[in-house]
Amino acid sequence: MQIKEQIESLRQELREHNHNYYVLDNATISDYEFDIKLKELQALEAKHPEFYDASSPTLRVGGTVTKNFDTVVHNERMYSLDNSYSKEDLEDWEKRMQRILGDAQVEFVCELKYDGASISITYENGQLVRAVTRGDGFQGDDVTTNVKTIKSVPLQLKGDYPPKFDIRGEIVLPFEGFAQMNAERIENGEDPYMNPRNTASGSLKLQDSAAVAQRPLDCLLYSIVGQNTGITSQWQMLEKAREWGFKVPEVAKLCHSTDEVMDFVNQWDSGRHTLPYETDGVVVKVNNIQHQDELGFTSKSPRWAMAYKFKAEQVSTLLNEITYQVGRTGSITPVANLEPVLLAGTTVKRASLHNADQIAKFDIREGDTVFVEKGGEIIPKIVGVDFTKRPQDSKPTEYITHCPECHEPLVRTEGDAKHYCVNYYGCPPQITGRIQHFISRKAMDIEGLGSETVELLYKEDLIQNYADLYTLTKEQVLPLERMAEKSAENLVKGVAESVKIPFERVLFALGIRFVGETVAKKLARAYKNIDALMMANEESLIAVDEIGSRIASSVVEFFNNETNKEIISRLKSYGLQFTLSEEQLENQTDKLKGLTIVVSGVFETVSRTELKKIIETNGGKVGSSISSKTAYLVAGDKMGPSKRTKAESLNIPIVTEAEFLEMIN
Ligand code: AMP
Ligand code: ZN
């Protein structure tokens, strides 16, 4: 890959993760992996200043201000921290500082890096006047009323505090309170919260401050900013803040060398598990404030501070039992049922074991003590066995040979890591799974019918496959649990209305293995109707763009099956769409075959969505960003100037809406 493209794609990826993490509070990558990628980008950008971009993720702290709280500009910017992962990283950092400070003796203060929501609180004449979230570092949300409800935040200070200053800290939700909140939620039939960090930051944005007061939040402080505070060192800052009434954790150390810093890091890498709240590293700061001033800031972070990130959290626990789940396609997933254990702030009871090879690789057995780790993913994984704890009478795991649900023998084909139950038509979770897939939102999107009802209908012997849905009557479903007159009517109506769903989605709904949404679209366009598709052989299928032999053989197999043929002919008789619509047929051409087209701006005669559809029905591909592979940029009104500049610099033809439509017709 070209350096420039590599930088662009890293930026794009990090932006995406940033958005998911900061704006949507929904992490899509582990912090550790994110930081590695960010470092990679930083290194590339440092080497290639010619590709500078003022909106690069390396140049901003992350996050966009949302919700209806007032936006407030910070008195002083809230910076991010650079990350380090080794002693060498710390030594390099020390060397960089020495180039600025000369041979002055540098002292370090080590603090824990609390994992919560950062906050800046302004005090005037000893009174709390405002609390603001970090936001994008320059401005955040005014959450004063909510922060005031946190018991450990002083509303009135004591001692010799300066007349005006900001104090920074982290709002956290300690494990115990978090577990208690979740226990209550589960009791009330609500889903438990994912982790303390997200819950803490979510709490700050609650509209009702009384609800915030109910939450066991805590606020840990670490930094005072402002003029004439009289503070000369970080260590003194921590002491003063404690004196004035702030909660400043006692776990901190004044160090005289990076060796001492590493001692602290190593001690707390394991010691943190005894702390009441979550931490994700150590923050090392230059002690002397005068040194701090001399060192100053980069565009993103102070040069005088460095975060040392802990590795992903790991715990060990007992594996009580291995059970097996059967998926919609008959795939078997082994599941480790664990002695409940707290990991990264959540109680873990189950972990996926993926497949037989995974179990064999680690030699995982029932009764073992296993190491469990949580990265960015929601389901934790087992990363090893503590062999010192293996019971004397332990026996190797024998992978099941028969389906736990229907007791038919399992099959494992060459090159596939998974075992399958191939009792396609007799295995209950496969039968219901297929029907549930059929009715799902992206497939037939049947209103008034949910997954639990499908299970019920199957249990009551009212349906055996998805074609049976179309003959259900109100009288049949009314006796079901939790069904009322109205809901029964809605169910039947929802099913009846689904016959209008277009062919490509019906094809997806059939649940042919490996035929996802995109493949279904491709097949629908290539064959135009189900009869042609049903007659296609593997050779013809592979000739379709992006269809490989794996998909091809799965399609052929599906349509060769007598039961499937019968179900399809029944569905036809109920009026489902098995051909492309007239309109789709008419507009379909190959005019844009192989071309990637980017659409930008506002259009007059067609909407953006329609335009994209036109591109696709004419065989083209819609691109999201301009690259050297872009064939055309279709420019509407109010198109972003950066897109135009980029297209011009790459010599990509820019066409107007009218010109584009002419090209097609
Ligand atoms: P990051 O978001 O990884 O760049 O880390 C910077 C954030 O770490 C700051 O905005 C703080 O919210 C947080 N943090 C947690 N503990 C500390 C601490 N002891 N000193 C400084 N920052 C901290
Ligand atoms: Zn089965």
XYZ file of C-alpha atoms and ligand atoms in Angstrom:
689
model
C 0.000 0.000 0.000
C 1.128 3.534 -0.719
C 2.204 5.515 2.362
C -0.431 8.120 1.707
C -3.220 5.571 1.450
C -1.957 3.846 4.541
C -2.131 7.117 6.493
C -5.587 7.887 5.128
C -6.950 4.494 5.971
C -5.526 4.570 9.503
C -7.044 8.001 10.051
C -10.375 6.849 8.759
C -10.323 3.742 10.908
C -9.323 5.629 14.035
C -11.948 8.284 13.388
C -14.539 5.580 13.182
C -13.405 3.966 16.415
C -13.256 7.371 18.051
C -16.787 8.102 17.062
C -18.039 4.750 18.325
C -16.177 5.101 21.553
C -16.616 8.761 22.454
C -19.864 9.748 20.857
C -21.781 6.496 20.939
C -20.102 5.113 24.053
C -19.696 1.820 22.288
C -16.142 0.552 21.907
C -15.345 -1.339 18.709
C -11.690 -2.031 19.447
C -9.674 -2.586 22.609
C -7.872 0.468 24.031
C -4.625 -1.380 23.623
C -5.139 -2.072 19.909
C -6.381 1.448 19.374
C -3.259 2.913 20.950
C -1.028 0.684 18.862
C -2.744 1.916 15.698
C -2.576 5.497 16.837
C 1.153 5.145 17.500
C 1.567 3.689 14.056
C -0.208 6.685 12.574
C 1.801 9.128 14.704
C 5.022 7.552 13.488
C 3.930 7.724 9.840
C 2.824 11.322 10.162
C 6.073 12.311 11.840
C 7.990 10.753 8.964
C 5.765 12.292 6.298
C 4.848 15.834 7.293
C 3.771 16.448 3.691
C 0.549 14.561 4.418
C -0.416 16.820 7.300
C -4.149 16.976 7.973
C -5.620 19.332 10.529
C -8.382 16.835 11.272
C -6.171 13.815 11.892
C -7.182 11.744 14.924
C -3.664 12.249 16.279
C -4.297 15.957 16.573
C -7.407 15.864 18.631
C -8.448 14.539 21.961
C -11.551 12.812 20.539
C -15.254 13.245 20.979
C -17.927 15.593 19.756
C -20.280 17.448 22.039
C -23.771 15.956 22.016
C -26.956 16.106 24.137
C -28.695 19.221 25.348
C -26.340 20.388 28.052
C -24.852 23.869 27.583
C -21.520 23.921 25.855
C -18.801 25.631 27.849
C -15.300 26.554 26.688
C -12.686 25.303 29.137
C -10.646 27.963 30.932
C -7.653 25.897 29.976
C -7.604 23.112 27.467
C -7.961 19.542 28.721
C -5.224 17.548 27.056
C -4.860 13.901 26.285
C -1.861 11.824 27.359
C 0.807 10.083 25.320
C 1.018 6.362 25.942
C 3.964 4.108 26.710
C 4.173 0.340 27.063
C 7.748 -0.400 28.121
C 10.679 0.839 30.155
C 12.378 1.790 26.883
C 9.440 4.043 26.017
C 9.900 5.796 29.362
C 13.647 6.169 28.887
C 13.136 7.643 25.428
C 10.702 10.080 26.939
C 13.222 11.050 29.643
C 15.879 11.647 26.975
C 13.548 13.864 24.964
C 12.866 15.916 28.059
C 16.528 16.201 28.945
C 17.183 17.790 25.578
C 14.915 20.621 26.683
C 15.753 20.747 30.379
C 19.535 20.197 30.185
C 20.949 18.131 33.021
C 18.452 19.224 35.646
C 17.522 16.318 37.888
C 14.027 15.161 36.907
C 11.686 13.755 39.541
C 8.540 11.872 38.668
C 5.199 11.504 40.352
C 3.386 8.242 39.634
C -0.381 8.144 39.969
C -2.875 5.570 38.880
C -4.814 6.203 35.717
C -8.416 6.052 36.818
C -10.804 4.776 34.201
C -13.923 6.884 34.276
C -15.146 10.177 32.823
C -12.823 13.167 33.051
C -14.158 16.308 34.571
C -12.980 19.876 35.137
C -14.447 21.651 38.142
C -14.120 25.384 38.724
C -13.965 26.783 42.247
C -14.319 30.440 43.117
C -13.731 31.647 46.644
C -13.886 28.087 47.828
C -17.204 27.286 46.208
C -17.957 24.941 43.362
C -19.266 27.078 40.526
C -19.112 24.804 37.524
C -18.315 21.300 36.359
C -17.634 20.586 32.703
C -16.979 17.313 30.866
C -13.891 16.978 28.702
C -15.832 17.064 25.426
C -13.298 17.609 22.657
C -10.722 19.068 25.073
C -11.482 22.661 24.115
C -15.090 22.706 25.198
C -17.372 20.343 27.041
C -20.844 20.048 28.522
C -21.916 21.907 31.627
C -22.923 19.127 34.001
C -22.721 21.153 37.222
C -26.041 20.111 38.686
C -25.224 16.449 38.187
C -21.690 16.651 39.565
C -22.924 18.465 42.621
C -24.848 15.333 43.567
C -21.655 13.286 43.868
C -20.965 12.950 47.518
C -17.171 13.075 47.397
C -17.091 16.351 45.457
C -16.752 19.216 47.985
C -19.190 22.067 47.493
C -17.289 24.266 49.920
C -13.529 24.041 50.423
C -11.513 24.351 53.587
C -8.015 25.704 54.349
C -5.797 28.086 52.355
C -7.214 27.574 48.866
C -6.552 30.104 46.083
C -9.433 32.419 45.124
C -9.995 30.880 41.696
C -8.832 27.669 40.054
C -9.938 24.597 38.105
C -9.377 21.114 39.384
C -9.356 18.071 37.146
C -10.234 14.528 37.934
C -12.075 11.455 36.962
C -15.628 10.460 37.781
C -15.732 6.744 38.415
C -18.251 4.141 39.400
C -16.655 1.751 41.929
C -17.114 -1.981 41.283
C -19.297 -2.619 44.277
C -21.812 0.104 43.486
C -21.785 -0.945 39.853
C -22.558 -4.559 40.747
C -25.354 -3.402 43.018
C -26.891 -1.247 40.284
C -26.788 -4.205 37.928
C -28.307 -6.576 40.466
C -31.248 -4.172 40.793
C -31.594 -3.845 37.048
C -31.655 -7.594 36.561
C -34.264 -7.889 39.264
C -36.387 -5.320 37.435
C -36.033 -7.277 34.226
C -33.704 -4.712 32.628
C -30.433 -5.453 30.828
C -27.359 -4.972 33.002
C -24.881 -2.207 32.140
C -21.759 -3.196 30.243
C -18.989 -1.613 32.309
C -18.388 1.032 34.988
C -16.633 3.506 32.707
C -19.492 3.888 30.243
C -22.016 3.956 33.041
C -20.110 6.723 34.819
C -19.926 8.891 31.724
C -23.544 8.133 30.860
C -24.563 9.158 34.357
C -23.165 12.660 33.854
C -25.536 13.182 30.957
C -28.686 12.073 32.718
C -31.361 14.724 32.497
C -32.627 14.200 36.005
C -30.005 15.020 38.628
C -32.014 13.164 41.243
C -31.349 9.993 39.284
C -27.644 10.852 39.281
C -27.743 11.268 43.060
C -28.960 7.671 43.296
C -25.875 6.390 41.563
C -22.835 5.503 43.675
C -20.447 7.733 41.696
C -17.106 8.862 42.999
C -14.748 11.639 41.934
C -10.961 11.247 42.107
C -8.885 14.397 41.595
C -5.333 14.761 40.317
C -4.565 18.184 38.887
C -5.012 21.875 39.691
C -4.770 24.482 36.934
C -4.935 28.241 37.246
C -2.846 31.369 37.831
C -1.146 32.146 41.134
C -2.015 28.944 42.906
C 1.361 29.029 44.663
C 1.930 25.388 43.841
C 5.457 24.415 42.796
C 5.288 20.647 42.365
C 2.876 17.914 41.348
C 3.431 16.200 44.685
C 2.525 19.372 46.547
C -0.518 19.722 44.289
C -1.846 16.368 45.403
C -1.251 17.209 49.060
C -2.871 20.629 48.786
C -5.906 19.250 47.011
C -6.364 16.706 49.773
C -6.068 19.479 52.337
C -8.755 21.535 50.663
C -11.157 18.637 50.879
C -10.787 16.786 47.585
C -10.608 13.060 47.239
C -7.091 12.354 46.014
C -6.121 8.688 46.129
C -3.242 7.888 48.441
C -1.761 5.491 45.902
C 0.898 7.766 44.418
C 4.655 7.832 44.609
C 7.443 10.365 44.213
C 10.178 8.690 42.142
C 13.749 9.711 41.299
C 14.375 7.447 38.322
C 12.602 5.457 35.634
C 13.623 2.328 37.571
C 11.551 3.479 40.494
C 8.722 4.320 38.115
C 8.841 0.759 36.771
C 8.694 -0.602 40.315
C 5.490 1.325 40.856
C 4.073 0.144 37.504
C 4.861 -3.494 38.256
C 3.468 -3.284 41.745
C 0.148 -1.872 40.546
C -0.174 -3.950 37.405
C -1.298 -6.714 39.746
C -2.111 -4.610 42.815
C -4.881 -2.739 41.008
C -7.131 -5.783 41.314
C -7.548 -5.019 44.999
C -8.681 -1.440 44.307
C -12.363 -0.591 44.577
C -12.493 1.047 41.140
C -11.168 0.438 37.680
C -7.731 1.678 36.566
C -6.105 1.163 33.180
C -2.552 2.313 33.744
C -0.175 4.609 35.572
C 0.266 8.307 34.841
C 3.856 9.493 35.216
C 4.294 13.235 35.622
C 7.340 15.486 35.949
C 7.187 16.712 39.528
C 8.621 20.204 39.230
C 6.053 22.700 37.879
C 8.780 24.939 36.500
C 10.045 21.973 34.495
C 6.503 21.342 33.341
C 6.250 24.918 32.101
C 9.515 24.659 30.224
C 8.445 21.421 28.582
C 5.011 22.674 27.583
C 2.583 20.826 25.297
C 2.435 19.234 21.910
C -0.754 19.807 19.899
C -2.330 16.899 21.770
C -0.679 16.268 25.114
C 1.707 17.586 27.747
C 5.378 16.771 27.175
C 5.766 16.412 30.928
C 3.361 13.535 31.430
C 3.093 10.006 30.107
C 0.559 7.248 30.545
C 1.831 3.720 31.019
C -0.935 1.383 29.915
C -1.607 -1.900 31.655
C -2.182 -4.922 29.449
C -5.740 -6.217 29.056
C -7.129 -7.391 32.335
C -6.932 -11.097 33.048
C -8.434 -13.213 35.793
C -8.487 -16.899 36.546
C -11.537 -18.895 37.478
C -12.919 -22.397 37.549
C -14.419 -23.910 34.401
C -17.415 -25.837 35.666
C -18.803 -27.256 32.487
C -18.493 -27.155 28.717
C -21.828 -26.948 26.944
C -22.630 -26.733 23.241
C -24.843 -24.303 21.340
C -26.465 -25.049 18.017
C -26.775 -22.120 15.637
C -29.218 -21.429 12.829
C -26.966 -23.079 10.269
C -26.322 -26.066 12.515
C -22.886 -24.817 13.560
C -21.825 -26.005 16.991
C -20.196 -23.547 19.399
C -18.689 -24.857 22.618
C -19.280 -22.581 25.592
C -17.308 -22.492 28.826
C -19.561 -22.146 31.854
C -17.423 -20.462 34.461
C -17.535 -19.904 38.166
C -18.727 -16.248 38.100
C -15.793 -13.864 38.338
C -15.370 -10.103 38.125
C -13.436 -9.033 35.042
C -12.938 -5.441 33.898
C -15.888 -4.454 36.029
C -18.389 -7.055 34.867
C -19.281 -10.454 36.192
C -18.275 -13.111 33.710
C -20.076 -16.453 33.701
C -19.522 -17.712 30.198
C -16.827 -17.560 27.555
C -16.800 -18.797 23.986
C -14.438 -21.674 23.196
C -14.946 -21.253 19.413
C -14.385 -24.829 18.219
C -12.812 -28.212 18.883
C -9.360 -27.071 17.772
C -9.381 -24.233 20.255
C -10.146 -26.628 23.088
C -7.447 -29.031 21.918
C -4.885 -26.278 21.468
C -5.103 -25.134 25.080
C -6.065 -28.613 26.353
C -9.042 -27.082 28.150
C -10.951 -29.448 30.442
C -13.889 -29.298 32.777
C -12.632 -28.701 36.303
C -9.653 -26.655 35.082
C -8.767 -23.245 36.388
C -8.579 -21.072 33.275
C -7.323 -17.586 32.472
C -9.992 -15.306 31.089
C -9.279 -12.073 29.280
C -11.384 -9.275 27.925
C -10.241 -7.121 25.059
C -12.580 -4.912 23.064
C -15.060 -7.701 22.475
C -18.156 -8.228 24.568
C -17.729 -11.963 25.088
C -14.576 -12.710 27.056
C -12.150 -15.334 25.872
C -10.137 -18.068 27.517
C -6.436 -17.566 26.905
C -4.966 -20.492 28.786
C -5.115 -23.065 31.547
C -3.470 -22.863 34.964
C -1.975 -26.360 34.874
C -0.758 -26.126 38.473
C -4.379 -26.244 39.538
C -5.503 -29.169 37.375
C -7.256 -31.845 39.462
C -5.613 -35.275 39.698
C -8.543 -37.073 38.124
C -8.892 -34.653 35.211
C -9.711 -36.167 31.829
C -9.157 -34.643 28.393
C -12.230 -33.052 26.873
C -13.969 -35.341 24.441
C -15.684 -33.203 21.887
C -19.298 -34.168 21.355
C -20.042 -36.450 18.426
C -23.815 -35.934 18.404
C -26.030 -32.885 18.374
C -27.050 -31.889 21.918
C -30.503 -30.874 20.642
C -31.549 -33.531 18.132
C -28.936 -36.239 18.889
C -27.990 -36.768 15.252
C -24.272 -37.349 14.472
C -22.211 -34.206 13.856
C -20.210 -33.605 10.684
C -16.977 -31.765 10.187
C -15.817 -31.072 6.637
C -12.206 -30.601 5.573
C -10.923 -27.134 6.152
C -13.801 -26.079 8.369
C -12.999 -25.418 12.007
C -16.548 -26.055 13.127
C -18.681 -29.106 13.582
C -22.180 -29.044 12.145
C -25.432 -30.735 12.867
C -26.681 -31.491 9.374
C -30.130 -32.518 10.504
C -31.337 -29.401 8.754
C -35.039 -30.233 8.923
C -35.255 -32.031 12.246
C -33.071 -30.012 14.605
C -35.217 -27.611 16.655
C -32.774 -24.674 17.114
C -32.031 -24.789 13.380
C -35.679 -24.803 12.458
C -36.580 -21.891 14.701
C -33.313 -20.107 13.921
C -34.132 -20.154 10.224
C -37.611 -18.813 10.779
C -36.261 -16.123 13.084
C -33.789 -15.124 10.403
C -36.571 -15.090 7.818
C -38.687 -12.606 9.776
C -35.772 -10.383 10.872
C -35.582 -6.710 10.044
C -33.134 -6.942 7.149
C -34.952 -9.918 5.680
C -38.785 -10.039 5.533
C -39.120 -7.515 8.362
C -42.394 -8.976 9.590
C -44.081 -6.637 11.971
C -45.969 -8.061 14.904
C -43.900 -11.222 15.044
C -40.853 -11.669 17.277
C -38.313 -14.370 18.076
C -40.070 -15.638 21.183
C -43.345 -16.000 19.326
C -41.579 -18.063 16.679
C -40.362 -20.396 19.415
C -43.873 -20.648 20.791
C -45.455 -21.278 17.407
C -42.953 -24.032 16.801
C -43.435 -25.560 20.226
C -47.191 -25.607 19.720
C -46.642 -27.334 16.393
C -48.209 -24.503 14.426
C -45.190 -23.976 12.176
C -42.422 -26.229 10.894
C -40.853 -23.836 8.403
C -41.251 -20.261 7.239
C -43.794 -21.101 4.574
C -46.159 -22.208 7.340
C -46.270 -18.602 8.595
C -48.409 -17.671 5.596
C -51.235 -20.036 6.471
C -51.491 -19.050 10.135
C -54.870 -17.756 11.179
C -55.840 -15.453 13.988
C -57.778 -18.243 15.657
C -54.689 -20.437 15.692
C -52.381 -17.932 17.344
C -54.840 -16.409 19.798
C -54.471 -19.181 22.428
C -50.697 -18.632 22.609
C -49.170 -17.234 25.758
C -49.317 -13.417 26.001
C -51.396 -13.163 22.779
C -54.346 -10.849 22.706
C -56.942 -10.094 20.044
C -54.962 -7.131 18.780
C -51.528 -8.783 18.764
C -52.912 -11.846 16.994
C -54.415 -9.619 14.317
C -51.154 -7.708 13.933
C -49.219 -10.907 13.524
C -51.398 -12.188 10.708
C -51.452 -8.775 9.074
C -47.670 -8.411 9.334
C -47.172 -11.764 7.654
C -49.611 -10.896 4.867
C -47.931 -7.561 4.201
C -44.514 -9.108 3.874
C -45.378 -10.477 0.425
C -44.412 -7.047 -0.925
C -40.788 -7.362 0.177
C -38.542 -7.236 -2.932
C -36.911 -10.316 -4.413
C -33.373 -9.620 -3.210
C -34.522 -9.544 0.379
C -36.643 -12.665 -0.017
C -33.551 -14.359 -1.357
C -31.598 -13.233 1.697
C -34.437 -14.337 3.980
C -34.320 -17.914 2.658
C -31.225 -18.339 4.798
C -28.949 -20.028 2.264
C -25.620 -20.568 3.922
C -23.041 -17.861 2.959
C -25.683 -15.797 1.160
C -25.701 -12.529 3.078
C -27.422 -9.310 2.105
C -24.869 -8.255 -0.468
C -24.559 -11.642 -2.101
C -28.338 -11.891 -2.274
C -28.460 -8.571 -4.095
C -25.790 -9.685 -6.543
C -27.578 -12.949 -7.272
C -30.940 -11.265 -7.668
C -29.501 -8.851 -10.179
C -27.550 -11.474 -12.064
C -30.397 -13.986 -12.443
C -33.392 -11.653 -12.196
C -35.736 -14.395 -10.950
C -35.701 -17.464 -8.756
C -36.298 -19.977 -11.566
C -33.148 -18.911 -13.366
C -31.218 -18.995 -10.134
C -32.524 -22.431 -9.245
C -31.291 -23.778 -12.553
C -27.838 -22.217 -12.315
C -24.893 -24.556 -11.908
C -21.711 -23.801 -9.979
C -19.867 -22.686 -13.083
C -22.443 -20.099 -13.981
C -22.643 -18.864 -10.391
C -18.892 -18.392 -10.086
C -18.991 -16.220 -13.188
C -21.014 -13.668 -11.200
C -18.929 -10.850 -9.767
C -17.650 -11.662 -6.259
C -19.270 -15.099 -6.051
C -16.781 -17.810 -5.135
C -16.979 -21.589 -5.152
C -17.967 -21.786 -1.500
C -21.086 -19.681 -2.090
C -21.783 -21.337 -5.429
C -21.863 -24.863 -4.047
C -23.985 -23.783 -1.114
C -26.548 -22.220 -3.473
C -26.673 -25.297 -5.708
C -27.050 -27.566 -2.702
C -29.872 -25.477 -1.288
C -31.925 -25.520 -4.467
C -31.322 -29.204 -5.115
C -33.049 -30.059 -1.895
C -36.596 -31.353 -2.357
C -37.909 -29.790 0.861
C -36.514 -26.397 -0.100
C -38.051 -26.690 -3.563
C -41.404 -27.446 -2.067
C -41.178 -24.557 0.428
C -40.271 -22.173 -2.386
C -43.163 -23.263 -4.530
C -45.479 -22.742 -1.587
C -44.030 -19.262 -0.972
C -44.626 -18.483 -4.664
C -48.229 -19.507 -4.317
C -48.635 -17.088 -1.383
C -47.498 -14.246 -3.635
C -43.982 -13.496 -2.414
C -41.675 -11.652 -4.812
C -39.480 -14.034 -6.744
C -38.521 -11.772 -9.618
C -36.942 -8.342 -9.775
C -39.597 -5.670 -10.008
C -40.485 -4.216 -13.421
C -38.782 -1.041 -12.417
C -35.619 -2.797 -11.325
C -35.588 -4.810 -14.531
C -36.083 -1.800 -16.728
C -33.409 0.295 -15.109
C -30.886 -2.441 -14.939
C -27.821 -2.172 -17.169
C -24.138 -2.932 -17.138
C -23.208 0.620 -18.071
C -21.261 1.255 -14.906
C -19.777 -2.189 -14.548
C -16.500 -2.155 -12.642
C -16.705 1.556 -11.836
C -16.574 3.029 -8.340
C -18.474 6.281 -8.082
C -18.525 8.747 -5.226
C -21.596 10.865 -4.602
C -21.392 14.126 -2.698
C -23.692 17.064 -1.967
C -27.405 17.700 -2.410
C -29.258 16.825 -5.642
C -32.201 18.325 -7.464
C -34.090 15.711 -9.448
C -33.194 12.586 -7.501
C -32.373 11.981 -3.869
C -28.960 10.799 -2.797
C -30.370 7.388 -1.955
C -31.958 7.103 -5.382
C -28.740 8.147 -7.011
C -26.881 5.437 -5.168
C -29.470 2.923 -6.235
C -29.140 4.016 -9.851
C -25.415 3.435 -9.635
C -25.895 -0.032 -8.228
C -28.600 -1.123 -10.656
C -26.312 -0.124 -13.478
C -23.593 -2.370 -12.205
C -21.493 0.307 -10.474
C -20.225 0.508 -6.941
C -20.803 3.424 -4.564
C -17.564 4.578 -2.951
C -17.468 6.394 0.364
C -14.286 8.373 -0.122
C -12.295 9.536 -3.063
C -9.195 7.581 -3.968
C -7.216 6.910 -7.096
C -9.683 4.078 -7.777
C -12.663 6.424 -8.033
C -14.051 6.594 -11.572
C -16.288 9.656 -11.154
C -17.333 12.124 -8.540
C -20.977 13.078 -8.944
C -21.136 16.577 -7.504
C -24.345 18.012 -6.138
C -25.025 21.334 -4.528
C -23.123 22.197 -1.333
C -20.499 19.569 -1.906
C -17.650 19.630 0.638
C -14.700 21.628 -0.779
C -12.198 19.017 0.417
C -13.806 16.370 -1.784
C -13.502 18.637 -4.802
C -9.870 19.474 -4.074
C -9.062 15.850 -3.585
C -10.788 14.791 -6.804
C -9.001 17.549 -8.720
C -5.633 16.610 -7.312
C -6.168 12.991 -8.379
C -7.543 14.001 -11.791
C -10.864 12.333 -11.152
C -13.625 13.524 -13.465
C -16.264 15.574 -11.669
C -19.716 15.336 -13.252
C -22.958 17.113 -12.439
C -26.199 15.386 -11.666
C -27.544 16.075 -15.147
C -24.401 14.864 -16.852
C -24.472 11.695 -14.813
C -28.112 10.907 -15.577
C -27.390 11.470 -19.228
C -24.539 8.973 -19.072
C -26.945 6.340 -17.821
C -29.755 6.957 -20.292
P -6.284 9.382 27.369
O -7.748 9.641 27.326
O -5.923 7.922 27.289
O -5.484 10.251 26.460
O -5.816 9.755 28.823
C -6.006 11.049 29.328
C -7.028 10.976 30.377
O -6.610 10.163 31.453
C -7.254 12.292 31.031
O -8.155 13.059 30.279
C -7.854 11.897 32.344
O -9.255 11.900 32.220
C -7.421 10.473 32.556
N -6.706 10.281 33.817
C -6.995 9.311 34.694
N -6.195 9.345 35.746
C -5.359 10.381 35.557
C -4.289 10.934 36.344
N -3.908 10.400 37.503
N -3.645 12.006 35.830
C -4.011 12.522 34.632
N -5.002 12.060 33.864
C -5.678 10.985 34.312
Zn -29.214 -31.055 15.775
